[in-house]
Short mmCIF file of C-alpha atoms in Angstrom, two decimals:
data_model
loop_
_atom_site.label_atom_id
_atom_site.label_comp_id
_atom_site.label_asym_id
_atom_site.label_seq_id
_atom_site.Cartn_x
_atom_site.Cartn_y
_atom_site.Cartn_z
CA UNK A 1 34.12 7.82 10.42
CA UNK A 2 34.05 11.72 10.31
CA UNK A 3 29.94 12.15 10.18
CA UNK A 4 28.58 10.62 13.70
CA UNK A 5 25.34 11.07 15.94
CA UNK A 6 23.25 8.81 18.13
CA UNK A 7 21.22 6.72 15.71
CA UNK A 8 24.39 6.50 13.12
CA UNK A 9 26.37 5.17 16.11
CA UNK A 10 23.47 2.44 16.96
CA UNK A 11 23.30 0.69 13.45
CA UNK A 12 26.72 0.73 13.50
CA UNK A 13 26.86 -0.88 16.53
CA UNK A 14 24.84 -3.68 15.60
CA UNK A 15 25.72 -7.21 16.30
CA UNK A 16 22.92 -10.54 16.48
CA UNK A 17 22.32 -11.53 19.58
CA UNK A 18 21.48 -14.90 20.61
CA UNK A 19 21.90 -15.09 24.14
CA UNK A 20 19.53 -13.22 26.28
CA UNK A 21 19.27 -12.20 29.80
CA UNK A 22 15.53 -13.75 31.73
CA UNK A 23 14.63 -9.91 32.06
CA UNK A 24 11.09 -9.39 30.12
CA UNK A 25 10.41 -6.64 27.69
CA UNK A 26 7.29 -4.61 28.69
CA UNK A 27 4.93 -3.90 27.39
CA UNK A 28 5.31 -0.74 27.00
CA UNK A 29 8.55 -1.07 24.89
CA UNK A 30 6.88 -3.39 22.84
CA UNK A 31 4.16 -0.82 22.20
CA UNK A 32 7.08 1.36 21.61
CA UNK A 33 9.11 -1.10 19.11
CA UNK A 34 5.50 -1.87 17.21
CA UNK A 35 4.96 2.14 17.34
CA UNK A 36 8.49 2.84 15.19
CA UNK A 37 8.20 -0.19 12.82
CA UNK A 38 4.72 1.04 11.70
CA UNK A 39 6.06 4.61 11.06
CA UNK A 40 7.99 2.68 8.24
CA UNK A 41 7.41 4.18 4.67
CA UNK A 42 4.72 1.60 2.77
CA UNK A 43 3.89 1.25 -0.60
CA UNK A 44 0.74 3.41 -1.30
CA UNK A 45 -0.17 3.26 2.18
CA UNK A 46 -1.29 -0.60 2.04
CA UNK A 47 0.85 -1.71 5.27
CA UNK A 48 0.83 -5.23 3.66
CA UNK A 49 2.75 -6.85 6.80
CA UNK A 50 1.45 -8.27 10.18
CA UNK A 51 3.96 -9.18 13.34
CA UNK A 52 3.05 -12.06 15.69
CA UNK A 53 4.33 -11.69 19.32
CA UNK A 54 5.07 -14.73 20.51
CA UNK A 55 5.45 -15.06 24.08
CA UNK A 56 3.86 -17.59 25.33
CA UNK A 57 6.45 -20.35 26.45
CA UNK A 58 5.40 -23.96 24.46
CA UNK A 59 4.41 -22.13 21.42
CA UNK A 60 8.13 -20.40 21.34
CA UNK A 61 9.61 -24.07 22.08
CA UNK A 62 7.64 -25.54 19.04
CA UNK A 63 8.71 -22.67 16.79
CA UNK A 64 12.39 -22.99 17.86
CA UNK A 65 12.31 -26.92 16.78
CA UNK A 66 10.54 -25.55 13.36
CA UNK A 67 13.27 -23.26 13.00
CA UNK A 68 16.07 -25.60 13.48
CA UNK A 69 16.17 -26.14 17.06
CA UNK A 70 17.40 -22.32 17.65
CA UNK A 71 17.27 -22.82 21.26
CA UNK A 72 17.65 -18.40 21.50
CA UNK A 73 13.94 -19.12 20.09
CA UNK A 74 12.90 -20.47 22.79
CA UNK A 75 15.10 -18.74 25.79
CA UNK A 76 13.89 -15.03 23.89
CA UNK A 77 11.32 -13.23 26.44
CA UNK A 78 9.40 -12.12 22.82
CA UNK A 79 9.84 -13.96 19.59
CA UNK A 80 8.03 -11.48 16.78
CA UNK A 81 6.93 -13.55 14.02
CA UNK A 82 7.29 -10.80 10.44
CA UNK A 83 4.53 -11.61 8.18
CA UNK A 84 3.77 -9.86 4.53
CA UNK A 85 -0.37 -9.49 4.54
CA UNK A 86 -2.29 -9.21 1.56
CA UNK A 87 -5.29 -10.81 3.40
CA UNK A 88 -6.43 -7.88 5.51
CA UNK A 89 -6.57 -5.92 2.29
CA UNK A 90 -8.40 -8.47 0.49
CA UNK A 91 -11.07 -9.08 3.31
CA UNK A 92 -11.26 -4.81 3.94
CA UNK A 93 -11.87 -4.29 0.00
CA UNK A 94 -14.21 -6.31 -0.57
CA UNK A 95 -17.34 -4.87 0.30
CA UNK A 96 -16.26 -2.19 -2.13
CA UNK A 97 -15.46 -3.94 -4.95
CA UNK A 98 -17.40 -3.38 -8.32
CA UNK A 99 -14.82 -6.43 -9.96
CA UNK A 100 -15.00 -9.99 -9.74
CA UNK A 101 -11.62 -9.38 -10.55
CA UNK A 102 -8.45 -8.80 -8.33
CA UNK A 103 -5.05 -8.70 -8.12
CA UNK A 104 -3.65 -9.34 -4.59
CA UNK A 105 -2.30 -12.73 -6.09
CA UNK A 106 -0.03 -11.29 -8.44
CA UNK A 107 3.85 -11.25 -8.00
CA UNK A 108 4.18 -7.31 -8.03
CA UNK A 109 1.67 -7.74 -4.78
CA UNK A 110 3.69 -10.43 -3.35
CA UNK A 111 6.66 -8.50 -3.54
CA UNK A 112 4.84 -5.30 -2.13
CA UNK A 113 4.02 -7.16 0.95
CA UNK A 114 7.56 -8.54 1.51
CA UNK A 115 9.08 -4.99 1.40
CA UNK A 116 6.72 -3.38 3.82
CA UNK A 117 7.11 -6.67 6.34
CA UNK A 118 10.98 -6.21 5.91
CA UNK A 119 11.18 -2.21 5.90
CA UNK A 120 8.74 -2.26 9.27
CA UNK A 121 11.19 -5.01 10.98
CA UNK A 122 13.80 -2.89 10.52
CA UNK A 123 12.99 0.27 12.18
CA UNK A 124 11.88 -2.68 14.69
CA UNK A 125 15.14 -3.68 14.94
CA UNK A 126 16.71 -0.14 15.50
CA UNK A 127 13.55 0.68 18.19
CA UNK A 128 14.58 -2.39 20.30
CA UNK A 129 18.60 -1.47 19.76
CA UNK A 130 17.80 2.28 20.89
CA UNK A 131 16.19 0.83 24.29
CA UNK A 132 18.77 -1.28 24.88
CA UNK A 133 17.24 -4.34 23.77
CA UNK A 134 19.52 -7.06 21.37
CA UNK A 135 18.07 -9.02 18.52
CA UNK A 136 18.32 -11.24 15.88
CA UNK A 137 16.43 -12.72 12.39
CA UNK A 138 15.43 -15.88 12.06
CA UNK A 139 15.07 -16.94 8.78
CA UNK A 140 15.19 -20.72 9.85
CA UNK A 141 12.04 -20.27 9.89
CA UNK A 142 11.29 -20.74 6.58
CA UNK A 143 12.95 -24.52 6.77
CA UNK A 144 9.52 -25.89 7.70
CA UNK A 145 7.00 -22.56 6.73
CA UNK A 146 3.96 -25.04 6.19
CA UNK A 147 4.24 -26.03 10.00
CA UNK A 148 5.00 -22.54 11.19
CA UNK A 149 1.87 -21.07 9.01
CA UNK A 150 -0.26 -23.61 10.31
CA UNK A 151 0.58 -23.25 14.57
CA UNK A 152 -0.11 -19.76 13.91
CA UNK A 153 -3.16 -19.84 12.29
CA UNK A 154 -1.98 -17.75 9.04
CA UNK A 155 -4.72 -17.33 6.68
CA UNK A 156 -4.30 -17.46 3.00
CA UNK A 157 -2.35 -14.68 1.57
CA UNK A 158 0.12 -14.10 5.19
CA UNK A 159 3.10 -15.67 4.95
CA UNK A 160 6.47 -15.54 7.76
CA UNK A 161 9.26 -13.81 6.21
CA UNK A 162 11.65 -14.75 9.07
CA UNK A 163 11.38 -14.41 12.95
CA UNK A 164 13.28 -12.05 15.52
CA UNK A 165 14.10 -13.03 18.98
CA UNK A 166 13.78 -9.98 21.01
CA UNK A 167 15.42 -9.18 24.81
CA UNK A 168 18.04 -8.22 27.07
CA UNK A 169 21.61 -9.00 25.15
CA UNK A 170 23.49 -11.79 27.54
CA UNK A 171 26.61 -11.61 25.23
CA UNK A 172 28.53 -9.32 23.40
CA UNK A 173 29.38 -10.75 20.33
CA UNK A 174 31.30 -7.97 18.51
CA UNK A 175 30.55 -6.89 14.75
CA UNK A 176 31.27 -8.35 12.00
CA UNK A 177 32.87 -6.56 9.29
CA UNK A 178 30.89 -6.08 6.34
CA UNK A 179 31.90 -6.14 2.34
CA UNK A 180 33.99 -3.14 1.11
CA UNK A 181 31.76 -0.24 0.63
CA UNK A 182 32.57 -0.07 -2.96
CA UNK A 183 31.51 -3.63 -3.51
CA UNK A 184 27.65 -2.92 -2.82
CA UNK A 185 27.76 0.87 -3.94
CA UNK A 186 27.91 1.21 -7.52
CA UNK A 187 27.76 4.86 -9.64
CA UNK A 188 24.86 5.80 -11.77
CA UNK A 189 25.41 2.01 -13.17
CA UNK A 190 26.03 -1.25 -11.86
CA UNK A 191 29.67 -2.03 -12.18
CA UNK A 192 29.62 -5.84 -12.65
CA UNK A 193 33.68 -6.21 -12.60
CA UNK A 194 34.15 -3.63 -9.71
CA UNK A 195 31.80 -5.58 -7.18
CA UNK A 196 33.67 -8.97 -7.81
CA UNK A 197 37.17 -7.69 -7.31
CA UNK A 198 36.20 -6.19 -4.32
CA UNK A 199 35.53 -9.53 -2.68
CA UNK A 200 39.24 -10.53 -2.36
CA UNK A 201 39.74 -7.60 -0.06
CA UNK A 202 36.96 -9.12 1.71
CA UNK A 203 38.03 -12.76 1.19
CA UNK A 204 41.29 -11.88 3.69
CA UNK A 205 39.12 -9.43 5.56
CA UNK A 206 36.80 -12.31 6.80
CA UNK A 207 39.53 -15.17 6.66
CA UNK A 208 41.67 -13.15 9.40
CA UNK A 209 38.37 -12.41 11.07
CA UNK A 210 37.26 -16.32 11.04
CA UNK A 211 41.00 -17.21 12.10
CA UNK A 212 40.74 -14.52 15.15
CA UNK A 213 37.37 -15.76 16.82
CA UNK A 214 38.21 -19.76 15.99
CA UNK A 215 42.06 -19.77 17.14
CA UNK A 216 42.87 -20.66 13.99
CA UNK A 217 40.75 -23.38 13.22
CA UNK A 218 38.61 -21.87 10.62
CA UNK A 219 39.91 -19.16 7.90
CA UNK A 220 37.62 -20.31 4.96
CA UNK A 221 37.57 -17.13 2.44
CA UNK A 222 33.95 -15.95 2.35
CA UNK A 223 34.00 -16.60 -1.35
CA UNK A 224 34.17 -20.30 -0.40
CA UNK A 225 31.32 -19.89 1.85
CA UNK A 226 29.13 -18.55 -0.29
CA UNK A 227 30.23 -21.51 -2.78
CA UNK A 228 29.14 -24.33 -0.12
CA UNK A 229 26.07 -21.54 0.47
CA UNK A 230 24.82 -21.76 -3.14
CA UNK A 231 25.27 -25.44 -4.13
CA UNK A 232 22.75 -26.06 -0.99
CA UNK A 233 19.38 -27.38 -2.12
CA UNK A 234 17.41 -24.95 0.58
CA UNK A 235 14.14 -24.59 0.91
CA UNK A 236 12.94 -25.61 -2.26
CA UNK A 237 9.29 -26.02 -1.26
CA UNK A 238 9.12 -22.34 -0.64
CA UNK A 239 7.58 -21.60 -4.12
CA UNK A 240 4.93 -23.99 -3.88
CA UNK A 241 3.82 -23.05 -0.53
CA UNK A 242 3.63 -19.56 -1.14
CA UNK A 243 1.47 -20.55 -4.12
CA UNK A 244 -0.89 -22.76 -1.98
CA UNK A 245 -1.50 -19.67 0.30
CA UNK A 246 -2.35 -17.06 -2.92
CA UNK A 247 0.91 -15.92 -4.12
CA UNK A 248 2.61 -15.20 -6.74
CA UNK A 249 -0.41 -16.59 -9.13
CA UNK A 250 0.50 -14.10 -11.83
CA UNK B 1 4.02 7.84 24.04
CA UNK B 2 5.53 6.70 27.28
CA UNK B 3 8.80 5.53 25.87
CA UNK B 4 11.38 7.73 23.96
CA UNK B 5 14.85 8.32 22.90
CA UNK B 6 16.12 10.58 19.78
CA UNK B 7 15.67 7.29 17.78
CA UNK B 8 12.50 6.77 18.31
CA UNK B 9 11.62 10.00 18.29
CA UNK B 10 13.03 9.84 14.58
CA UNK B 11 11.34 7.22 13.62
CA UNK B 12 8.17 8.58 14.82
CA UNK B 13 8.67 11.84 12.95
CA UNK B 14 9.49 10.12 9.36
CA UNK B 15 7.50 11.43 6.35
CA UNK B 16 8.00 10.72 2.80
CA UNK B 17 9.93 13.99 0.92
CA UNK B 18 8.89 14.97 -2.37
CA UNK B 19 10.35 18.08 -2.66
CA UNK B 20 13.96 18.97 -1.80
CA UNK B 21 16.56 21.49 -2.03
CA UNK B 22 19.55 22.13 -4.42
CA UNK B 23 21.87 21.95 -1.21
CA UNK B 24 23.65 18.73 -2.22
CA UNK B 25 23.99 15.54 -0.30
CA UNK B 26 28.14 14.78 0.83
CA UNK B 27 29.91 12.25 -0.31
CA UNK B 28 30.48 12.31 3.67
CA UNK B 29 27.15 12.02 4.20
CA UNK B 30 26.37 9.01 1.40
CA UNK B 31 29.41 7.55 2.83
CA UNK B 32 27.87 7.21 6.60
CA UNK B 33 24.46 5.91 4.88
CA UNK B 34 25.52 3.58 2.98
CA UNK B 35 27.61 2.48 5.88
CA UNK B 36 24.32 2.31 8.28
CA UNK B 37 22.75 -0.01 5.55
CA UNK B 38 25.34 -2.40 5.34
CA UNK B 39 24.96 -2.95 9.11
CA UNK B 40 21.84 -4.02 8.85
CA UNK B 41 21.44 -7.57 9.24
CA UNK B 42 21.68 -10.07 6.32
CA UNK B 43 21.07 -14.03 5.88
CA UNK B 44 23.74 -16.09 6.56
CA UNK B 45 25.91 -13.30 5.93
CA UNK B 46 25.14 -13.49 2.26
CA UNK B 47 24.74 -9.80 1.70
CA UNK B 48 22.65 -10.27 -1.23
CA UNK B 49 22.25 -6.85 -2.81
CA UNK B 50 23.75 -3.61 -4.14
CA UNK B 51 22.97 0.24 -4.30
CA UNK B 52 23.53 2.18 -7.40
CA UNK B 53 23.69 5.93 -6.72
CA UNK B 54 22.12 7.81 -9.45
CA UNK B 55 23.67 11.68 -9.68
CA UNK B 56 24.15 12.17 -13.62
CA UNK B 57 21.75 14.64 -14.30
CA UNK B 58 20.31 12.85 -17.52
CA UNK B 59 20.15 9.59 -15.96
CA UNK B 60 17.88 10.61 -13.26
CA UNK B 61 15.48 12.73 -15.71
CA UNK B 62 15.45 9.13 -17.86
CA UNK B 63 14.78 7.33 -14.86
CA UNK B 64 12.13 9.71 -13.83
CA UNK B 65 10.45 9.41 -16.58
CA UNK B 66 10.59 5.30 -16.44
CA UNK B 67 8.96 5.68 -12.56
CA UNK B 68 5.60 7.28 -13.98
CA UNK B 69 6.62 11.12 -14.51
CA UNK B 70 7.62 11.58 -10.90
CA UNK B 71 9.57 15.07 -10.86
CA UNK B 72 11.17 14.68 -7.48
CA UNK B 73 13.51 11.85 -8.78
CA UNK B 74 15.29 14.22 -11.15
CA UNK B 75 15.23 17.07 -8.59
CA UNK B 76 16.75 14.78 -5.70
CA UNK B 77 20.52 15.79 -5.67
CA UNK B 78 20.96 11.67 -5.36
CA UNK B 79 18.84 9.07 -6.28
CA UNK B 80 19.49 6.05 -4.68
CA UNK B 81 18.31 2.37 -6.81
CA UNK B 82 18.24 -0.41 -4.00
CA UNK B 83 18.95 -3.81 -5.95
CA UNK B 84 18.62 -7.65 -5.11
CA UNK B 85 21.79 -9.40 -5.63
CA UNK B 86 22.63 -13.19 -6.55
CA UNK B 87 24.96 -11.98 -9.23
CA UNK B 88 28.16 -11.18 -7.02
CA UNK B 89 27.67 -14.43 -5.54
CA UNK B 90 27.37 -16.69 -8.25
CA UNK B 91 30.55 -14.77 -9.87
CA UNK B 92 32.63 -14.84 -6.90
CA UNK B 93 31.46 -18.23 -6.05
CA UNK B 94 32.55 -19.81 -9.15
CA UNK B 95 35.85 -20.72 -9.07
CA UNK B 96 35.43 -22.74 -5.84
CA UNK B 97 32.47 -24.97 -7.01
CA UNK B 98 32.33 -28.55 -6.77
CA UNK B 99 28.46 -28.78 -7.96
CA UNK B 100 27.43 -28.34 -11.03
CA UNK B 101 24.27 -27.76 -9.97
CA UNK B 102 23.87 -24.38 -7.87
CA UNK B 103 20.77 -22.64 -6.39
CA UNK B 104 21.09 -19.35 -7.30
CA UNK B 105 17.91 -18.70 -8.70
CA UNK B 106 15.42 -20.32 -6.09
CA UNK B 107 12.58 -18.66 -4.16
CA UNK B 108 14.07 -18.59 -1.33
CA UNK B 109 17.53 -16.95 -2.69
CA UNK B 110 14.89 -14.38 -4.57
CA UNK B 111 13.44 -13.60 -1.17
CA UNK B 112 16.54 -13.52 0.50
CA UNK B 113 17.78 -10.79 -1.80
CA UNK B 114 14.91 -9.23 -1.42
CA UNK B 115 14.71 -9.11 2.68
CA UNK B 116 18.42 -7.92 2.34
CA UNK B 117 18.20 -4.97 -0.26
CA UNK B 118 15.36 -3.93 1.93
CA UNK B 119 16.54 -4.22 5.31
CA UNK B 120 20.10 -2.31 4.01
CA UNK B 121 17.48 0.43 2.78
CA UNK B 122 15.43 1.35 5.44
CA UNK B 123 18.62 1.67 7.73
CA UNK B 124 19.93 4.31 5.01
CA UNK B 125 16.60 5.73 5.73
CA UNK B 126 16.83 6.35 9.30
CA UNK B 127 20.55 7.05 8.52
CA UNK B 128 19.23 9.76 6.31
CA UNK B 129 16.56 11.44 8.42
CA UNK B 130 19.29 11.37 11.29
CA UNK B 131 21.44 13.40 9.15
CA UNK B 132 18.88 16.02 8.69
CA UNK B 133 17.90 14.57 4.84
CA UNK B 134 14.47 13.62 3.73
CA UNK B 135 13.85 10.36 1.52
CA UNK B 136 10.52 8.73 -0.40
CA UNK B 137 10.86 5.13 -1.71
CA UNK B 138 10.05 4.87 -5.44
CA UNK B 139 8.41 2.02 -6.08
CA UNK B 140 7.24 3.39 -9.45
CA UNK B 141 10.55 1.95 -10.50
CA UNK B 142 9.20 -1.43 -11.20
CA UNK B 143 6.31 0.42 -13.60
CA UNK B 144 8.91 -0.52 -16.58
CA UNK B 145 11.13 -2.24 -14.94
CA UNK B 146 12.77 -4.01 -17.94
CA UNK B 147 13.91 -0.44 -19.07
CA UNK B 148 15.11 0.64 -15.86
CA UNK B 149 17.23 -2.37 -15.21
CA UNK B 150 18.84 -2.22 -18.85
CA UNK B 151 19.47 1.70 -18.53
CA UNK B 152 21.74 0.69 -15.07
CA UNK B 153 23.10 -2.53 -16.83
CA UNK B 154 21.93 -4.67 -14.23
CA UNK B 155 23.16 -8.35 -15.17
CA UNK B 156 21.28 -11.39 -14.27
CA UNK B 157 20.20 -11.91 -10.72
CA UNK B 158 19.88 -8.46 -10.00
CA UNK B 159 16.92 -6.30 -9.85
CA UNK B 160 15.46 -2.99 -8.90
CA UNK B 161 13.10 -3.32 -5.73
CA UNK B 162 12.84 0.66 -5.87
CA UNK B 163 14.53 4.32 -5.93
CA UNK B 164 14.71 6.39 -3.16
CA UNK B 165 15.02 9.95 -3.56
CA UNK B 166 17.91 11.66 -1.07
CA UNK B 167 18.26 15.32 -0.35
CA UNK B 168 17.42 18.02 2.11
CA UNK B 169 13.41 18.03 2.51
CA UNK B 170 11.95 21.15 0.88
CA UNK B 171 8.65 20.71 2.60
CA UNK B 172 6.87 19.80 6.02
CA UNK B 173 4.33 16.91 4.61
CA UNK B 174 2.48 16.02 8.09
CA UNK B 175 2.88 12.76 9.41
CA UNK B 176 0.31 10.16 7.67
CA UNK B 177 -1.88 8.19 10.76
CA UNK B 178 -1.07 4.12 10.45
CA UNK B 179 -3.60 1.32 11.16
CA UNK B 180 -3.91 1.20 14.92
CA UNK B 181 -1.62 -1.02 16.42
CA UNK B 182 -3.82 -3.59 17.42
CA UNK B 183 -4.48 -4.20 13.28
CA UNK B 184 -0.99 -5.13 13.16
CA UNK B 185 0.32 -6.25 16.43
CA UNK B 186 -1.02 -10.31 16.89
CA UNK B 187 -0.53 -12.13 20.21
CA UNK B 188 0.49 -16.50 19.81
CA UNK B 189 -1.75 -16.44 17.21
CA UNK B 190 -2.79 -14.76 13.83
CA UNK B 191 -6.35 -13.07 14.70
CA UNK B 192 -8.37 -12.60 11.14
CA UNK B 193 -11.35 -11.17 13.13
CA UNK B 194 -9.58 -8.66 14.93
CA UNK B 195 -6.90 -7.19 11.99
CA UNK B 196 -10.42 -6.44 10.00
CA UNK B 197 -12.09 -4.99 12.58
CA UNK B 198 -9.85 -2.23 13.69
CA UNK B 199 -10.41 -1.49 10.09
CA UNK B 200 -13.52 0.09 11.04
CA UNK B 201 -11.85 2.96 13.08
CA UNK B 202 -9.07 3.82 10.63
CA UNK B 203 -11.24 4.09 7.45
CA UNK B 204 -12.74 6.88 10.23
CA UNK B 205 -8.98 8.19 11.06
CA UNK B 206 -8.22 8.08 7.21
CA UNK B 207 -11.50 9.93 6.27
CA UNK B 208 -10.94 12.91 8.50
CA UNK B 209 -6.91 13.23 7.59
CA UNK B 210 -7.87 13.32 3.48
CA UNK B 211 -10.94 15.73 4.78
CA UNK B 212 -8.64 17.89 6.14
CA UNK B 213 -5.75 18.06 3.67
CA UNK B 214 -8.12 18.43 0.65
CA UNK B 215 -10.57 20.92 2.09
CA UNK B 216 -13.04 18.52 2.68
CA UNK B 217 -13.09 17.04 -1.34
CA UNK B 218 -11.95 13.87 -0.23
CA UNK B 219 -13.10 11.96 2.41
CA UNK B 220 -12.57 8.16 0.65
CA UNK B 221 -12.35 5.61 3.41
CA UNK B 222 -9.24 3.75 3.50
CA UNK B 223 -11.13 0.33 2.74
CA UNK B 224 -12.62 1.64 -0.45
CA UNK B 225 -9.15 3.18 -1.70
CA UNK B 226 -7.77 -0.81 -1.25
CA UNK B 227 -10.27 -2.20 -2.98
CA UNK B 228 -9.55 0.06 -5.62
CA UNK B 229 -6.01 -0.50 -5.91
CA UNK B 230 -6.25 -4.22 -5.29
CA UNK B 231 -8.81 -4.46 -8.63
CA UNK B 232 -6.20 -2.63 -10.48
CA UNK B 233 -3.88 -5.06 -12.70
CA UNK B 234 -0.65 -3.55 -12.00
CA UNK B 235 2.98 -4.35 -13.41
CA UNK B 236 1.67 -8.02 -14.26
CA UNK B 237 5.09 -8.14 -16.41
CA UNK B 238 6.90 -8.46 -13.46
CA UNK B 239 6.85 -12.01 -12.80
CA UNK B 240 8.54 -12.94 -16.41
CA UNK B 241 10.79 -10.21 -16.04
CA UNK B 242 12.34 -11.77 -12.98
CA UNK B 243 12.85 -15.58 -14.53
CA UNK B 244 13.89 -13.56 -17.69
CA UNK B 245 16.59 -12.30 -14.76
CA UNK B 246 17.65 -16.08 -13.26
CA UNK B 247 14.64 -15.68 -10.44
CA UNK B 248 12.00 -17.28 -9.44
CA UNK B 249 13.27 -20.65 -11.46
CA UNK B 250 12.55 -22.99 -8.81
#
């Protein structure tokens, strides 16, 4: 790559981790790593997210069975739970209202709250990278989301986008190569042929990469994958639950 | 802040840019962005969106126009449209089907696409800043979003979460004050009392910032601005439009 600095060289560095050292994260690096996800842009200023830090140790162990026994869930010094919020709001407006009539239900608002949750992970992400830190999402955590909601004490109208196991990395997993660049970036309009003929490049990109890290056992395209990945029946109660808690009702 | 590192300290600096330069942005430079955002993480590996990069001249004046008059998306040398994306993987999924029944257009896959398009964009964010460029997300891209999504010929299963304007910043906004930490940060469990009341002392924060930047004609407590934006019925088209897409079906 010709263009390079610090923080380009971190994301580019980025692997999941899911082996960590017993060293704790302080917390003053967790102020820090709270401090940088905040300073995430937001839509009209409404932070519509909430993290959970999850420390203590039975509460991680039950969360890492929800999630599909992830035993990095459990072995994590900090699991952060990512939440969209629309109940703060709700709660904060309503001595002011003049309407019987709101909208924090609808989908637009449902959708607001999932982009600032996911844009304020991020920068968590690259915070806890820049310190040294490893991580990695959990979106197992939406296999059993009624469970999850309920052990910690979500309110109507907070919901757990994923988790993300935060600590010392005890592995260096190396990075795994991504789709072409001119698969994802399209010109002034989406280019509907371009972006599928770019996946056979990336079909023998990830089969050689599968071969290398299995010995040859598995070299499944990534086509194929995502074949198996999209005839899955997953997490179909999702839509009703987020409906039971005040979403997406318009 | 105890803690730092140029990351952070990036991070910590980010305001939105609404005024920029003619200088243009590299293809260097969009090449090393758009290469930070793909290294962000994505589920299962599904990579489950794209980036259309807006530069024709008449395109972004259209689009503009669709996102509520906002005069900074035609000015921004490159306007960036971050998309969810199920369509590549039906398409490239296709051929090695067994099912005849696929999940393409659950609420989880819609979330997933979501998480990812977002995650991708607030690493070409940081990639961005780091470079010495400015950004604001556009969510006034969803205002019509039907238009906005035929004018890029987005197929099914893809849709616009939002623009992001790109270019060098033209302007020194001030950095905007977030809830205090303690509104967003939980600890094991999901505290409804406490996330209101540190309310309290940013409505105070919020009151003396607008105070300050308006000459004193604007003082609004932060509270009172939510509960007018939450009474306000706002792009209530969205849900149909995304089924009308393939999401949200199940």
């Amino acid at each position: 790559m010709s263009i390079s600095n610090e923080t380009l060289e971190l994301m580019r560095n980025h692997s999941s981790i899911r082996k960590f050292r017993e060293d704790p994260v302080s917390e003053d690096q967790l102020t820090a790593i709270i401090g940088a996800a905040q300073m995430a842009s937001t839509s009209s200023n409404v932070q519509a997210y909430s993290v959970i830090a999850v420390t203590d140790a039975a509460l991680k162990s039950e969360l890492a069975a929800l999630a599909g026994n992830q035993a990095y869930v459990a072995e994590c010094p900090v699991f952060l739970v990512w939440c969209a919020d629309l109940y703060r709001l709700r709660e904060v407006a309503r001595p002011h209202l003049n309407s019987a009539v709101t909208y924090e239900g609808s989908t637009e608002n449902f959708i607001i709250g999932t982009i600032d949750a996911a844009l304020a992970a991020q920068n968590a992400a690259v915070a806890a990278e820049s310190l040294g830190l490893g991580i990695v999402y959990i979106g197992g955590l939406r296999n059993q989301i009624a469970a999850v909601a309920e052990r910690l004490g979500l309110p109507e109208l907070v919901y757990p986008l994923f988790g993300m196991c935060l600590g010392y990395p005890d592995q260096s997993p190396g990075i795994r190569p991504r789709l072409p660049q001119q698969a994802v970036l399209h010109r002034n309009r989406y280019d509907a042929e371009e972006t599928v003929r770019q996946v056979d490049e990336y079909d023998r990109i990830m089969s050689d990469y599968l071969s290398k890290r299995t010995g040859g056992a598995n070299e499944t395209p990534w086509s194929a994958i995502m074949a198996k990945w999209i005839a899955e029946p997953n997490r179909l109660d999702l839509g009703d639950f987020l409906r039971s808690k005040g979403f997406l009702r318009r």
